[in-house]
CSV table of C-alpha atoms and ligand atoms in Angstrom, one decimal:
chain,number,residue,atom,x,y,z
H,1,UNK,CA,42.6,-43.9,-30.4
H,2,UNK,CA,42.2,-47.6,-29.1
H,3,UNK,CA,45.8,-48.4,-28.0
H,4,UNK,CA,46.2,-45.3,-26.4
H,5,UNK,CA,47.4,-46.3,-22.9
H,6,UNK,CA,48.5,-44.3,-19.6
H,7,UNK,CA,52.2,-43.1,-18.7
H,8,UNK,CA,52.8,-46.4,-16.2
H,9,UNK,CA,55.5,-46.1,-13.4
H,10,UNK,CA,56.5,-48.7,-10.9
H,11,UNK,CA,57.4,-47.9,-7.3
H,12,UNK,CA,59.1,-50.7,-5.6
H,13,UNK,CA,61.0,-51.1,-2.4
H,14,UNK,CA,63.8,-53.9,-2.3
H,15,UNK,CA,66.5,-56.0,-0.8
H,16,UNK,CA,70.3,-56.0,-2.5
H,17,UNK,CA,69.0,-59.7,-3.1
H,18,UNK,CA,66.4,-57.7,-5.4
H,19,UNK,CA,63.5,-59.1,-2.9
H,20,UNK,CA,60.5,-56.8,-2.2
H,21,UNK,CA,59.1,-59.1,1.0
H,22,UNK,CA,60.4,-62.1,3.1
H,23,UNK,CA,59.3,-65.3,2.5
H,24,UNK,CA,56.6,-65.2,5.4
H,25,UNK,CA,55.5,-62.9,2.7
H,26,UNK,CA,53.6,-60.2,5.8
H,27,UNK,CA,54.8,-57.4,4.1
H,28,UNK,CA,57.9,-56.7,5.6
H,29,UNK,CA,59.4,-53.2,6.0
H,30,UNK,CA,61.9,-52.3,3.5
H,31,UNK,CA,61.9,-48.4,3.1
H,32,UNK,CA,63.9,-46.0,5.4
H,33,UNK,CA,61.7,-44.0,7.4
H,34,UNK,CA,62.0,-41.4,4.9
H,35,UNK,CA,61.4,-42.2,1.7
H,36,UNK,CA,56.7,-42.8,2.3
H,37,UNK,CA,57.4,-39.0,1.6
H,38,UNK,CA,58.8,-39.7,-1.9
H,39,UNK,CA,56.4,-42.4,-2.3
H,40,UNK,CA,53.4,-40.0,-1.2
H,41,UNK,CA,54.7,-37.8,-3.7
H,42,UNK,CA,54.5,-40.0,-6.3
H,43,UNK,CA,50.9,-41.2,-5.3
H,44,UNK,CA,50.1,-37.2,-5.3
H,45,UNK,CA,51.4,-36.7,-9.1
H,46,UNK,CA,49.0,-40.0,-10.3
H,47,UNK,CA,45.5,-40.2,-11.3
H,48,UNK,CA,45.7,-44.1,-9.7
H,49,UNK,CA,47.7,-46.3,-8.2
H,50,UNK,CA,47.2,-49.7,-9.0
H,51,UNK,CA,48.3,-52.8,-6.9
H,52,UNK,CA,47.6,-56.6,-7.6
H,53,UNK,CA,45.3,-59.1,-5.7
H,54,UNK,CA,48.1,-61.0,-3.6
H,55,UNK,CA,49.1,-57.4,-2.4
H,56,UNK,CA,45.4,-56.5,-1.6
H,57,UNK,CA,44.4,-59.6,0.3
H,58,UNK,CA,48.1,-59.6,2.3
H,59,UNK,CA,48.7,-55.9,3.1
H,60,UNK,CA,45.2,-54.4,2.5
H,61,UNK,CA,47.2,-51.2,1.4
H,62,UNK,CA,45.4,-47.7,2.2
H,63,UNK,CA,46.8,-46.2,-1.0
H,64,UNK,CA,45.9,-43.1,-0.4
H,65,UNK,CA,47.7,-39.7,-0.2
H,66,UNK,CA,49.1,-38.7,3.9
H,67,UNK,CA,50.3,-35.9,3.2
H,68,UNK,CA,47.1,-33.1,3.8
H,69,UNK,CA,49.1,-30.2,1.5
H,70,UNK,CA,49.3,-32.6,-1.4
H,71,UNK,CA,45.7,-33.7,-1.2
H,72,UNK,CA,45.1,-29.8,-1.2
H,73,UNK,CA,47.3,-28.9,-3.8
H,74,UNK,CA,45.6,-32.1,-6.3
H,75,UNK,CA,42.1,-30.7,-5.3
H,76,UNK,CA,43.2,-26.8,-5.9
H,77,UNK,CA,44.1,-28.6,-9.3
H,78,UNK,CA,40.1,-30.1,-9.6
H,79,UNK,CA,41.4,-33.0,-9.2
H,80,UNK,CA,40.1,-35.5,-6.5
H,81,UNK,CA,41.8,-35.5,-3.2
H,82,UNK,CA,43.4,-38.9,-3.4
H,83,UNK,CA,44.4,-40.8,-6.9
H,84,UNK,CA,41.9,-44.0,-7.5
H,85,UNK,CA,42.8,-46.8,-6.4
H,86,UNK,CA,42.6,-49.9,-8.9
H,87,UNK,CA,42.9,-53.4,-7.9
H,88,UNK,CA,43.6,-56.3,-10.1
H,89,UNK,CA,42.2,-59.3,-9.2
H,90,UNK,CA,41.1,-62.7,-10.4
H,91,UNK,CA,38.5,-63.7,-7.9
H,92,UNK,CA,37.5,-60.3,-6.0
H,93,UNK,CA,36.9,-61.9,-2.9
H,94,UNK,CA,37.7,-58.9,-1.1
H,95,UNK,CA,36.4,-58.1,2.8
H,96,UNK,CA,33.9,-55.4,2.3
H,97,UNK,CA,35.8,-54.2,5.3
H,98,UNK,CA,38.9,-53.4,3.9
H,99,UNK,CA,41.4,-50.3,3.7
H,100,UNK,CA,41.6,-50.8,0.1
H,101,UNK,CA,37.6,-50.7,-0.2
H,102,UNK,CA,36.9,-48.2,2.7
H,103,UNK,CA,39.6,-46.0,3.2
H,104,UNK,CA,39.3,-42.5,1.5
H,105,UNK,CA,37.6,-40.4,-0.3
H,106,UNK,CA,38.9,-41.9,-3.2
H,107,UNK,CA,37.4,-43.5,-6.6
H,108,UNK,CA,37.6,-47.6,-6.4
H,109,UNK,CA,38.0,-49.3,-9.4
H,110,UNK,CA,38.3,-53.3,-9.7
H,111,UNK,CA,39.3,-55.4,-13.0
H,112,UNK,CA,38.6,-58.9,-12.3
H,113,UNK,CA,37.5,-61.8,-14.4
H,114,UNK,CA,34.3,-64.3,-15.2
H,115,UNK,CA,35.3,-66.3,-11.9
H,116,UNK,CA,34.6,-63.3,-9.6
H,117,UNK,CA,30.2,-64.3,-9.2
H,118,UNK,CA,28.2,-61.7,-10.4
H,119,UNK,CA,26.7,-61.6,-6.0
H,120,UNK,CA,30.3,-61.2,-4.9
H,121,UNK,CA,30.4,-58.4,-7.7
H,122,UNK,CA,27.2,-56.9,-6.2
H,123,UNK,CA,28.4,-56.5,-2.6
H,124,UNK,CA,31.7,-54.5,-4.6
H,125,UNK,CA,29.4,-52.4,-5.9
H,126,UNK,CA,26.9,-52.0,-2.6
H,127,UNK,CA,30.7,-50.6,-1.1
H,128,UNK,CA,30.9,-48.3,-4.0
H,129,UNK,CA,33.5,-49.7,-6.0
H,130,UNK,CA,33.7,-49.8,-10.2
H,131,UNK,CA,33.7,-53.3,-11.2
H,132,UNK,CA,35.4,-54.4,-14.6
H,133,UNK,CA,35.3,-58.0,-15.8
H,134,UNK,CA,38.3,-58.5,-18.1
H,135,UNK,CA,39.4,-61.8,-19.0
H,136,UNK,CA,38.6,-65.1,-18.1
H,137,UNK,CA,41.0,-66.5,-15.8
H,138,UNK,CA,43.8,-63.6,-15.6
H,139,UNK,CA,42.8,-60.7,-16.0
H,140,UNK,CA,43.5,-58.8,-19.5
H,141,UNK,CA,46.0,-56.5,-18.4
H,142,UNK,CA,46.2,-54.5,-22.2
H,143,UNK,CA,42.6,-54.2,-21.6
H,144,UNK,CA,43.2,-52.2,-18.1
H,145,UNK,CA,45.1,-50.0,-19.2
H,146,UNK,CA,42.9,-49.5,-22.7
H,147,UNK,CA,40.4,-49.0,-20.0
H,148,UNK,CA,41.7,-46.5,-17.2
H,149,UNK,CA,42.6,-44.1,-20.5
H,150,UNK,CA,39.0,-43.7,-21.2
H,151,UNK,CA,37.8,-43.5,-17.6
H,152,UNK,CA,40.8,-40.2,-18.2
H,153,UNK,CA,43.1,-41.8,-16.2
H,154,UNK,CA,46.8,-40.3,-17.7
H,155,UNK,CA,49.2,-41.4,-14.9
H,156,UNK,CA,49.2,-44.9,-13.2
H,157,UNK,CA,51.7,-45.6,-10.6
H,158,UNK,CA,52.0,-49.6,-9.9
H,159,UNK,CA,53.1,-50.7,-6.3
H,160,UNK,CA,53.2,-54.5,-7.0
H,161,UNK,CA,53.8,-57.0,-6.1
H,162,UNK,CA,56.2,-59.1,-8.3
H,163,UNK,CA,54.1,-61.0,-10.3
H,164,UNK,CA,51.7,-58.0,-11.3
H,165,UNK,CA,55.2,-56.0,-12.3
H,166,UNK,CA,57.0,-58.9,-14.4
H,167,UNK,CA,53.3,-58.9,-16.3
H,168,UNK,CA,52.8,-55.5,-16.9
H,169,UNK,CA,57.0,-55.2,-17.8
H,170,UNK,CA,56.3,-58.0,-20.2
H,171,UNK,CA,53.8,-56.4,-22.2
H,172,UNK,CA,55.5,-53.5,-22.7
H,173,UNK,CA,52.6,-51.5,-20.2
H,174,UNK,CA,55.6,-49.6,-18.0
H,175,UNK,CA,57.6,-46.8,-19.0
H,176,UNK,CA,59.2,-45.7,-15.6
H,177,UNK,CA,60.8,-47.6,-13.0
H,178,UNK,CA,61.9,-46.4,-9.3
H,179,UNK,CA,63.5,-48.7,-7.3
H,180,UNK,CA,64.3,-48.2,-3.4
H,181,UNK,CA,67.2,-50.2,-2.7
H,182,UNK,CA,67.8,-51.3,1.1
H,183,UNK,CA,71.2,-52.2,2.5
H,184,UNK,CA,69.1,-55.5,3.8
H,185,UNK,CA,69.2,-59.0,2.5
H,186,UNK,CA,66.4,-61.2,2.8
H,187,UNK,CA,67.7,-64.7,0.8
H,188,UNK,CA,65.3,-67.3,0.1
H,189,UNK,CA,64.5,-68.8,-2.9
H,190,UNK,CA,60.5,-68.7,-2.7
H,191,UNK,CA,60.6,-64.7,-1.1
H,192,UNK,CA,59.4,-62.5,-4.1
H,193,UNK,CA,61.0,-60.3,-6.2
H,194,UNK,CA,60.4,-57.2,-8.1
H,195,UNK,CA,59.4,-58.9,-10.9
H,196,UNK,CA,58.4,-63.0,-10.6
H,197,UNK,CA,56.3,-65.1,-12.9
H,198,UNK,CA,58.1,-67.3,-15.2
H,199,UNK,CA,60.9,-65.6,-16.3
H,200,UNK,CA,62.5,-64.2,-19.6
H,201,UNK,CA,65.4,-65.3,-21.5
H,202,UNK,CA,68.6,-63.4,-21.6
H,203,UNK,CA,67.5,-62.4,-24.8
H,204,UNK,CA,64.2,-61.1,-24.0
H,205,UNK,CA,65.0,-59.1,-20.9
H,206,UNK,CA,63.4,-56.1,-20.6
H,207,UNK,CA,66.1,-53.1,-21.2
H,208,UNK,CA,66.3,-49.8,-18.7
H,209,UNK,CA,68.2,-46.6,-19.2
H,210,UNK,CA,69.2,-44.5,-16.1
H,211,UNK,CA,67.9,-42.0,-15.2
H,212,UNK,CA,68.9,-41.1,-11.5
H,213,UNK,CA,70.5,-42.2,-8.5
H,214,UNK,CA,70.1,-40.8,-5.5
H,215,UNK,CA,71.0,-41.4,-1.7
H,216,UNK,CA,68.0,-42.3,0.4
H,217,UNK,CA,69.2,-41.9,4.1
H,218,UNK,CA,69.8,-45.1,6.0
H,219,UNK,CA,72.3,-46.3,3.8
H,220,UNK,CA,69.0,-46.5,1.3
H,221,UNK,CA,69.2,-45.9,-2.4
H,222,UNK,CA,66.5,-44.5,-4.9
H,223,UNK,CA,67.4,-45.6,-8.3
H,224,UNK,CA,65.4,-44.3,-11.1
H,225,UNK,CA,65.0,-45.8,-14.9
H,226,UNK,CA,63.4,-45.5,-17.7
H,227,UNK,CA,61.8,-48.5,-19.7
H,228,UNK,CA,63.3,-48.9,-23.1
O,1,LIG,N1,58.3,-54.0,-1.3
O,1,LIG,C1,57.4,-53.6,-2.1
O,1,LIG,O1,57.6,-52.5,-2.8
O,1,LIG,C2,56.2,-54.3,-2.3
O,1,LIG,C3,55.1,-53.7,-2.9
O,1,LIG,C4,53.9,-54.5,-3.1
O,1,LIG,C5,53.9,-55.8,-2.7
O,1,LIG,N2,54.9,-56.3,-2.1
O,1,LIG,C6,54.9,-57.8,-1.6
O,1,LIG,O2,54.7,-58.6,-2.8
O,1,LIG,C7,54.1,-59.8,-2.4
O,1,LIG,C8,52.9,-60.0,-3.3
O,1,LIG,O3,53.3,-60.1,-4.6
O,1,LIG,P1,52.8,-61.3,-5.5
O,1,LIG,O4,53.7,-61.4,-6.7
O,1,LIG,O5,52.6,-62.5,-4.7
O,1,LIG,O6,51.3,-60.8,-6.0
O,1,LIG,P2,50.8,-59.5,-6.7
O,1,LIG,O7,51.6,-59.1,-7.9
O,1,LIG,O8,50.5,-58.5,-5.7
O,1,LIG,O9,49.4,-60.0,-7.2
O,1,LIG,C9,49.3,-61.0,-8.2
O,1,LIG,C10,47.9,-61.3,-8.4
O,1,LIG,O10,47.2,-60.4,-9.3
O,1,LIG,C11,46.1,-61.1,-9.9
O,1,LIG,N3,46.2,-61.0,-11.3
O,1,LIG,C12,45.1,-61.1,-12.1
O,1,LIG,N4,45.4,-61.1,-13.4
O,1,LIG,C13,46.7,-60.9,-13.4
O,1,LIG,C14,47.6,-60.7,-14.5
O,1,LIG,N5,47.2,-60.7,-15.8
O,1,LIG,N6,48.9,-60.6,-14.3
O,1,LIG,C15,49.3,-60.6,-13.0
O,1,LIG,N7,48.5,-60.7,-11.9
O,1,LIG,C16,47.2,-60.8,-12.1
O,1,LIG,C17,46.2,-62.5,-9.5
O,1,LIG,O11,45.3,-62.5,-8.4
O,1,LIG,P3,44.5,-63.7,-7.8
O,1,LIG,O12,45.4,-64.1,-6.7
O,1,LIG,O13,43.2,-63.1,-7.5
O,1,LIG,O14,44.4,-64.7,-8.9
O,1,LIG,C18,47.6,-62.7,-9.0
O,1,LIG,O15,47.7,-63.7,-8.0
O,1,LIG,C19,53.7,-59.6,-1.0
O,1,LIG,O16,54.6,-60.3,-0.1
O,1,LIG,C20,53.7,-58.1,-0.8
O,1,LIG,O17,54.0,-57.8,0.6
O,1,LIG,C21,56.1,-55.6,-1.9
């Protein structure tokens, strides 16, 4: 069917200030020294994880399972060691070099849009990676996730950053949330948050039932919801 999407979760870490980096914007460490196990978990149970291109070009994330027994156990499923990894970006100008692009074995897949050239497309491709154009300037999110259903993709898990979550929230793509909560707080009006771009009114804001809440060592929390 054509608006058949996949089961979307998000996994972000955060600041009580609801900030997921500081505003030096490096990628700061938020988790407890714990919790990439929950994390890794997560990435195990998905057929991709999917970040956006500010979090590519800034943390040039690996994305890939650590854990050997859950790369097993996904393999003694069929399934491919490590989930795909799908990056969402509007001019992949990506270092052919990169984690995100080398880093494996696992299936690459890119969604850009017309102002990714069709020679930087090329050298995506020479590095092995599936290239989508969608969209013009942004990239059609809808038409992502339209697109990783058919490819047989049935679980996405989304690790940010802000303004790729707020998007995908807005149009009603996400239907799990799990929030790690930090006892930190980073202030600053220009660090990100979980979910940036413009902003919703009161009336509009997106609606989450509980789920779970669960003590993360370190004073952490991991709060789970669902999207209403
Ligand atoms: N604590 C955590 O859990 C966590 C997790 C991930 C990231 N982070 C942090 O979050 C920050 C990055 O977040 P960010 O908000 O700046 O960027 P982001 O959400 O990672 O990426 C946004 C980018 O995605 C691309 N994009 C293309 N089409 C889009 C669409 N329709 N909707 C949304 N995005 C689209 C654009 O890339 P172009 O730039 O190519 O136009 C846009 O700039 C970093 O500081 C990172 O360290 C924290």
């Amino acid at each position: 069917m054509k608006n058949e999407r996949p089961r979307v979760m998000i996994n972000v870490a955060m600041t009580v200030d609801g900030k997921i980096d500081t505003t030096a914007r490096r990628g700061a460490v938020i988790s407890s020294s714990g919790d990439w196990e929950r994390v890794d978990r997560l990435r195990a149970e998905s057929d991709a994880v999917l970040v956006g291109g500010r979090t590519l070009r800034g943390e040039d994330p690996r994305l890939t399972v650590k854990s050997t027994t859950l790369r097993e156990a996904r393999q003694s499923r069929g399934q491919d060691a490590n989930p795909a990894k799908v990056g969402i970006v509007s001019e992949a100008s990506l270092s052919p070099d990169s984690r995100f692009l080398t880093h494996g074995p696992a299936r690459v897949l890119i969604f850009t849009t017309g102002r990714t050239t069709p020679a930087q497309i090329a050298r995506l491709r020479e590095r092995g990676a599936e290239v989508f154009v969608l969209g013009e300037r942004r990239v059609d999110l809808v038409a992502v996730m339209r697109a990783l259903y058919e490819l047989g993709i049935r679980r996405v898990l989304v690790e940010g950053g802000g303004t790729l979550n707020a998007a995908l929230l807005r149009l009603g793509l996400v239907d799990e949330l799990f929030v790690y909560v930090a006892p930190l707080i980073f202030a600053g009006a220009d660090a990100p948050t979980m979910a940036d771009g413009t902003g919703l009114a009161s009336e509009d804001a997106i609606r989450l039932r509980l789920r779970s809440v669960a003590e993360a060592g370190e004073g952490g929390l991991i709060v789970h919801y669902d999207v209403l």
